[in-house]
């Protein structure tokens, strides 16, 4: 017959430690540092719709100039959003608030859709597929992260 013997040592008492710096960095800040150096076209906006981080390829795609120049600016005023009509008029605020990066913040859910932008004056409009996910800070939405891809047709 097999015999198993169990021996318990003293109780485990965790040692006091100093919290690491990473414990003080928010999830939004961690994602922002990743997005800033990403090869993919992606961006992060905060809960108010201001650009927190933008990848170099996204900055080029949207015509934002240097990535750092767009930081802190509201997305809908920085990107030249246009509607899908033949006239390609500017996208007004109620509709502009429905673009995926802002919709993900407001709905607290994944958002996907297409946006039409004019990256630079004199260039043809560009249709962009966007998928956004809300970024949480505890139990509230702190912003959203969006991946963008030009639609070629």
Short mmCIF file of N, CA, C and O in Angstrom, two decimals, residues 12 14 22 30 37 43 51 61 69 77 97 109 113 116 126 128:
data_model
loop_
_atom_site.label_atom_id
_atom_site.label_comp_id
_atom_site.label_asym_id
_atom_site.label_seq_id
_atom_site.Cartn_x
_atom_site.Cartn_y
_atom_site.Cartn_z
N UNK A 12 3.01 31.45 5.07
CA UNK A 12 3.62 32.37 4.11
C UNK A 12 3.24 33.79 4.47
O UNK A 12 2.05 34.12 4.58
N UNK A 14 3.88 37.57 3.07
CA UNK A 14 4.50 38.35 2.00
C UNK A 14 5.40 39.44 2.56
O UNK A 14 5.12 40.01 3.62
N UNK A 22 5.70 50.81 -12.89
CA UNK A 22 4.66 50.31 -13.79
C UNK A 22 3.29 50.29 -13.13
O UNK A 22 2.27 50.38 -13.81
N UNK A 30 0.08 53.07 -21.12
CA UNK A 30 0.82 51.91 -21.63
C UNK A 30 0.50 51.69 -23.10
O UNK A 30 1.39 51.46 -23.91
N UNK A 37 4.96 53.84 -31.40
CA UNK A 37 6.05 53.21 -32.15
C UNK A 37 5.57 52.08 -33.05
O UNK A 37 6.38 51.37 -33.65
N UNK A 43 -4.35 54.65 -33.62
CA UNK A 43 -4.35 55.84 -32.79
C UNK A 43 -5.15 55.59 -31.53
O UNK A 43 -5.95 54.67 -31.46
N UNK A 51 -6.61 63.37 -29.21
CA UNK A 51 -5.61 62.38 -29.63
C UNK A 51 -4.55 62.26 -28.55
O UNK A 51 -3.92 63.24 -28.17
N UNK A 61 -1.31 58.53 -43.03
CA UNK A 61 -2.58 58.16 -43.65
C UNK A 61 -3.63 59.26 -43.52
O UNK A 61 -4.34 59.59 -44.46
N UNK A 69 2.65 66.46 -33.46
CA UNK A 69 1.90 67.70 -33.68
C UNK A 69 0.41 67.53 -33.41
O UNK A 69 -0.28 68.50 -33.13
N UNK A 77 -11.61 67.74 -35.16
CA UNK A 77 -11.17 69.03 -35.68
C UNK A 77 -9.80 68.93 -36.36
O UNK A 77 -9.43 69.80 -37.13
N UNK A 97 -19.43 62.55 -34.61
CA UNK A 97 -19.34 61.86 -33.32
C UNK A 97 -19.66 60.37 -33.43
O UNK A 97 -19.51 59.64 -32.46
N UNK A 109 -18.27 49.84 -26.27
CA UNK A 109 -18.23 48.58 -27.00
C UNK A 109 -17.33 48.73 -28.22
O UNK A 109 -16.98 49.83 -28.61
N UNK A 113 -16.47 50.74 -38.66
CA UNK A 113 -17.12 51.47 -39.73
C UNK A 113 -16.11 52.06 -40.68
O UNK A 113 -14.91 51.86 -40.53
N UNK A 116 -14.48 58.71 -44.26
CA UNK A 116 -13.94 59.32 -45.48
C UNK A 116 -13.20 60.58 -45.06
O UNK A 116 -13.76 61.43 -44.36
N UNK A 126 -10.08 59.79 -49.28
CA UNK A 126 -9.65 58.44 -48.95
C UNK A 126 -10.70 57.81 -48.04
O UNK A 126 -11.13 58.43 -47.06
N UNK A 128 -11.49 54.97 -45.33
CA UNK A 128 -10.70 54.23 -44.35
C UNK A 128 -11.60 53.34 -43.52
O UNK A 128 -12.62 53.79 -43.00
#
